[in-house]
Amino acid sequence: MDRIDCAYKWLTRTALAYLGTPYRWGGDDPSGFDCSGFVLECLKSVGFVDNQVDLTAEGLLAMFRESKITTPREGALLFQLNGQGTAIHVAICLDQWFQIAAAGGDRRTRQPNDAWRGNAFVRIRPIGRKSNQVICNPFGIQ
């Protein structure tokens, strides 16, 4: 197994370790994540993004836009776009069928109790095939 294959595995293993962590708007640590904070923390854990980087879903899409792929794969990033083509959500693909993301919250989700009331946490969901999504391979290899 080469370094890139290991990075895919560690990225998804790290993501799974945060399963059940509460969603927190603007959150970027294990006390609570928003979608981009969660993905960044996982990317930082495998040394692929500098620890000082702080990006939104749109910023992550800008960083990885050149590595678009057509089929989800382990470790790929799945971006949901709004009608103007701006990334409004980001998740990590676990394989071609499932994703893991910090989801379910919004601007009002600031505390763990808000997250639990709103059913907002790091969770696994099926990957829906939508026209308003982009899949990028952060490791740049098909």
PDB file of C-alpha atoms in Angstrom:
ATOM      1  CA  MET A   1       0.000   0.000   0.000  1.00  0.00           C
ATOM      2  CA  ASP A   2       1.476   3.359  -0.989  1.00  0.00           C
ATOM      3  CA  ARG A   3       1.293   6.696   0.836  1.00  0.00           C
ATOM      4  CA  ILE A   4      -1.792   7.905  -1.072  1.00  0.00           C
ATOM      5  CA  ASP A   5      -3.742   4.702  -0.372  1.00  0.00           C
ATOM      6  CA  CYS A   6      -2.823   5.060   3.291  1.00  0.00           C
ATOM      7  CA  ALA A   7      -3.994   8.681   3.289  1.00  0.00           C
ATOM      8  CA  TYR A   8      -7.424   7.633   1.947  1.00  0.00           C
ATOM      9  CA  LYS A   9      -7.749   5.000   4.649  1.00  0.00           C
ATOM     10  CA  TRP A  10      -6.623   7.287   7.473  1.00  0.00           C
ATOM     11  CA  LEU A  11      -8.874  10.102   6.265  1.00  0.00           C
ATOM     12  CA  THR A  12     -11.963   7.904   6.420  1.00  0.00           C
ATOM     13  CA  ARG A  13     -10.888   6.230   9.676  1.00  0.00           C
ATOM     14  CA  THR A  14     -10.438   9.635  11.271  1.00  0.00           C
ATOM     15  CA  ALA A  15     -13.830  10.772   9.981  1.00  0.00           C
ATOM     16  CA  LEU A  16     -15.496   7.668  11.436  1.00  0.00           C
ATOM     17  CA  ALA A  17     -13.874   8.339  14.818  1.00  0.00           C
ATOM     18  CA  TYR A  18     -15.925  11.565  15.028  1.00  0.00           C
ATOM     19  CA  LEU A  19     -19.251   9.825  14.359  1.00  0.00           C
ATOM     20  CA  GLY A  20     -21.851  11.288  16.731  1.00  0.00           C
ATOM     21  CA  THR A  21     -19.926  14.506  17.444  1.00  0.00           C
ATOM     22  CA  PRO A  22     -22.420  17.389  17.712  1.00  0.00           C
ATOM     23  CA  TYR A  23     -22.830  19.893  14.891  1.00  0.00           C
ATOM     24  CA  ARG A  24     -21.821  23.437  15.856  1.00  0.00           C
ATOM     25  CA  TRP A  25     -22.060  26.385  13.461  1.00  0.00           C
ATOM     26  CA  GLY A  26     -18.499  27.562  12.813  1.00  0.00           C
ATOM     27  CA  GLY A  27     -17.133  24.604  14.790  1.00  0.00           C
ATOM     28  CA  ASP A  28     -13.741  23.225  13.906  1.00  0.00           C
ATOM     29  CA  ASP A  29     -12.786  20.922  16.776  1.00  0.00           C
ATOM     30  CA  PRO A  30     -14.154  17.809  18.503  1.00  0.00           C
ATOM     31  CA  SER A  31     -16.396  19.872  20.783  1.00  0.00           C
ATOM     32  CA  GLY A  32     -18.513  20.483  17.665  1.00  0.00           C
ATOM     33  CA  PHE A  33     -18.029  20.734  13.902  1.00  0.00           C
ATOM     34  CA  ASP A  34     -19.765  22.389  11.018  1.00  0.00           C
ATOM     35  CA  CYS A  35     -19.351  20.669   7.645  1.00  0.00           C
ATOM     36  CA  SER A  36     -16.174  22.422   6.531  1.00  0.00           C
ATOM     37  CA  GLY A  37     -14.610  22.332  10.011  1.00  0.00           C
ATOM     38  CA  PHE A  38     -15.137  18.569  10.096  1.00  0.00           C
ATOM     39  CA  VAL A  39     -13.605  17.973   6.660  1.00  0.00           C
ATOM     40  CA  LEU A  40     -10.672  20.275   7.421  1.00  0.00           C
ATOM     41  CA  GLU A  41      -9.948  18.521  10.714  1.00  0.00           C
ATOM     42  CA  CYS A  42      -9.872  15.170   8.907  1.00  0.00           C
ATOM     43  CA  LEU A  43      -7.622  16.522   6.135  1.00  0.00           C
ATOM     44  CA  LYS A  44      -5.291  18.065   8.717  1.00  0.00           C
ATOM     45  CA  SER A  45      -5.080  14.750  10.548  1.00  0.00           C
ATOM     46  CA  VAL A  46      -3.491  13.089   7.493  1.00  0.00           C
ATOM     47  CA  GLY A  47      -1.170  16.062   6.925  1.00  0.00           C
ATOM     48  CA  PHE A  48      -2.806  17.131   3.703  1.00  0.00           C
ATOM     49  CA  VAL A  49      -3.831  20.616   4.839  1.00  0.00           C
ATOM     50  CA  ASP A  50      -1.759  22.939   7.014  1.00  0.00           C
ATOM     51  CA  ASN A  51      -3.012  23.294  10.594  1.00  0.00           C
ATOM     52  CA  GLN A  52      -3.467  27.060  10.166  1.00  0.00           C
ATOM     53  CA  VAL A  53      -5.875  26.741   7.219  1.00  0.00           C
ATOM     54  CA  ASP A  54      -9.495  27.717   7.906  1.00  0.00           C
ATOM     55  CA  LEU A  55     -11.857  27.411   4.935  1.00  0.00           C
ATOM     56  CA  THR A  56     -15.570  27.236   4.228  1.00  0.00           C
ATOM     57  CA  ALA A  57     -17.095  24.620   1.930  1.00  0.00           C
ATOM     58  CA  GLU A  58     -16.635  27.080  -0.946  1.00  0.00           C
ATOM     59  CA  GLY A  59     -12.986  27.596   0.006  1.00  0.00           C
ATOM     60  CA  LEU A  60     -12.406  23.833   0.024  1.00  0.00           C
ATOM     61  CA  LEU A  61     -14.043  23.532  -3.383  1.00  0.00           C
ATOM     62  CA  ALA A  62     -11.768  26.268  -4.716  1.00  0.00           C
ATOM     63  CA  MET A  63      -8.761  24.390  -3.301  1.00  0.00           C
ATOM     64  CA  PHE A  64      -9.726  21.070  -4.929  1.00  0.00           C
ATOM     65  CA  ARG A  65     -11.770  22.137  -7.980  1.00  0.00           C
ATOM     66  CA  GLU A  66      -9.017  21.026 -10.384  1.00  0.00           C
ATOM     67  CA  SER A  67      -9.287  17.448  -9.118  1.00  0.00           C
ATOM     68  CA  LYS A  68     -12.940  16.809 -10.026  1.00  0.00           C
ATOM     69  CA  ILE A  69     -13.954  13.196 -10.556  1.00  0.00           C
ATOM     70  CA  THR A  70     -17.238  11.703 -11.749  1.00  0.00           C
ATOM     71  CA  THR A  71     -17.700   8.755  -9.382  1.00  0.00           C
ATOM     72  CA  PRO A  72     -17.558   8.860  -5.586  1.00  0.00           C
ATOM     73  CA  ARG A  73     -14.684   6.929  -4.028  1.00  0.00           C
ATOM     74  CA  GLU A  74     -13.228   6.520  -0.573  1.00  0.00           C
ATOM     75  CA  GLY A  75     -11.713   9.789   0.623  1.00  0.00           C
ATOM     76  CA  ALA A  76     -13.253  11.979  -2.082  1.00  0.00           C
ATOM     77  CA  LEU A  77     -14.967  15.209  -1.078  1.00  0.00           C
ATOM     78  CA  LEU A  78     -18.608  15.650  -2.010  1.00  0.00           C
ATOM     79  CA  PHE A  79     -19.790  19.246  -2.396  1.00  0.00           C
ATOM     80  CA  GLN A  80     -23.430  20.351  -2.548  1.00  0.00           C
ATOM     81  CA  LEU A  81     -23.956  23.529  -4.559  1.00  0.00           C
ATOM     82  CA  ASN A  82     -26.694  26.133  -4.426  1.00  0.00           C
ATOM     83  CA  GLY A  83     -28.425  27.484  -7.547  1.00  0.00           C
ATOM     84  CA  GLN A  84     -25.563  29.924  -8.185  1.00  0.00           C
ATOM     85  CA  GLY A  85     -22.938  27.170  -8.134  1.00  0.00           C
ATOM     86  CA  THR A  86     -21.524  28.067  -4.708  1.00  0.00           C
ATOM     87  CA  ALA A  87     -20.585  25.201  -2.375  1.00  0.00           C
ATOM     88  CA  ILE A  88     -22.893  25.222   0.642  1.00  0.00           C
ATOM     89  CA  HIS A  89     -21.998  21.820   2.132  1.00  0.00           C
ATOM     90  CA  VAL A  90     -19.096  19.370   2.046  1.00  0.00           C
ATOM     91  CA  ALA A  91     -18.860  15.711   3.061  1.00  0.00           C
ATOM     92  CA  ILE A  92     -16.312  12.891   2.837  1.00  0.00           C
ATOM     93  CA  CYS A  93     -17.165   9.853   0.714  1.00  0.00           C
ATOM     94  CA  LEU A  94     -16.696   6.587   2.560  1.00  0.00           C
ATOM     95  CA  ASP A  95     -17.109   4.640  -0.680  1.00  0.00           C
ATOM     96  CA  GLN A  96     -19.254   5.047  -3.804  1.00  0.00           C
ATOM     97  CA  TRP A  97     -22.498   4.729  -1.826  1.00  0.00           C
ATOM     98  CA  PHE A  98     -22.076   6.470   1.540  1.00  0.00           C
ATOM     99  CA  GLN A  99     -20.822   9.788   2.904  1.00  0.00           C
ATOM    100  CA  ILE A 100     -19.976  11.106   6.364  1.00  0.00           C
ATOM    101  CA  ALA A 101     -20.530  14.743   7.289  1.00  0.00           C
ATOM    102  CA  ALA A 102     -21.318  17.167  10.079  1.00  0.00           C
ATOM    103  CA  ALA A 103     -24.891  17.997   9.128  1.00  0.00           C
ATOM    104  CA  GLY A 104     -28.363  18.914  10.274  1.00  0.00           C
ATOM    105  CA  GLY A 105     -27.612  22.256  11.895  1.00  0.00           C
ATOM    106  CA  ASP A 106     -27.645  25.896  10.887  1.00  0.00           C
ATOM    107  CA  ARG A 107     -26.649  29.329  12.249  1.00  0.00           C
ATOM    108  CA  ARG A 108     -28.736  28.749  15.351  1.00  0.00           C
ATOM    109  CA  THR A 109     -26.871  25.539  16.261  1.00  0.00           C
ATOM    110  CA  ARG A 110     -24.267  26.938  18.661  1.00  0.00           C
ATOM    111  CA  GLN A 111     -24.363  24.585  21.674  1.00  0.00           C
ATOM    112  CA  PRO A 112     -24.532  20.784  22.082  1.00  0.00           C
ATOM    113  CA  ASN A 113     -28.121  21.032  23.336  1.00  0.00           C
ATOM    114  CA  ASP A 114     -29.065  22.873  20.127  1.00  0.00           C
ATOM    115  CA  ALA A 115     -27.484  20.052  18.127  1.00  0.00           C
ATOM    116  CA  TRP A 116     -29.243  17.278  20.029  1.00  0.00           C
ATOM    117  CA  ARG A 117     -32.615  19.034  19.725  1.00  0.00           C
ATOM    118  CA  GLY A 118     -32.050  19.510  16.009  1.00  0.00           C
ATOM    119  CA  ASN A 119     -30.674  16.005  15.364  1.00  0.00           C
ATOM    120  CA  ALA A 120     -27.482  17.640  14.092  1.00  0.00           C
ATOM    121  CA  PHE A 121     -24.254  15.689  14.354  1.00  0.00           C
ATOM    122  CA  VAL A 122     -21.520  13.896  12.398  1.00  0.00           C
ATOM    123  CA  ARG A 123     -23.416  11.122  10.637  1.00  0.00           C
ATOM    124  CA  ILE A 124     -23.367   8.699   7.748  1.00  0.00           C
ATOM    125  CA  ARG A 125     -25.904   9.026   4.949  1.00  0.00           C
ATOM    126  CA  PRO A 126     -26.314   7.579   1.455  1.00  0.00           C
ATOM    127  CA  ILE A 127     -24.841   9.603  -1.378  1.00  0.00           C
ATOM    128  CA  GLY A 128     -27.683  11.006  -3.435  1.00  0.00           C
ATOM    129  CA  ARG A 129     -27.034  11.520  -7.117  1.00  0.00           C
ATOM    130  CA  LYS A 130     -27.892  15.159  -7.701  1.00  0.00           C
ATOM    131  CA  SER A 131     -27.130  17.550 -10.499  1.00  0.00           C
ATOM    132  CA  ASN A 132     -26.008  20.173  -7.982  1.00  0.00           C
ATOM    133  CA  GLN A 133     -23.004  18.310  -6.601  1.00  0.00           C
ATOM    134  CA  VAL A 134     -19.314  18.147  -7.369  1.00  0.00           C
ATOM    135  CA  ILE A 135     -16.966  15.362  -6.322  1.00  0.00           C
ATOM    136  CA  CYS A 136     -13.275  16.125  -5.905  1.00  0.00           C
ATOM    137  CA  ASN A 137     -10.353  13.873  -5.110  1.00  0.00           C
ATOM    138  CA  PRO A 138      -8.200  15.764  -2.566  1.00  0.00           C
ATOM    139  CA  PHE A 139      -5.265  13.468  -3.305  1.00  0.00           C
ATOM    140  CA  GLY A 140      -5.396  14.235  -7.045  1.00  0.00           C
ATOM    141  CA  ILE A 141      -5.333  10.678  -8.337  1.00  0.00           C
ATOM    142  CA  GLN A 142      -8.186   9.048 -10.239  1.00  0.00           C
TER     143      GLN A 142
END
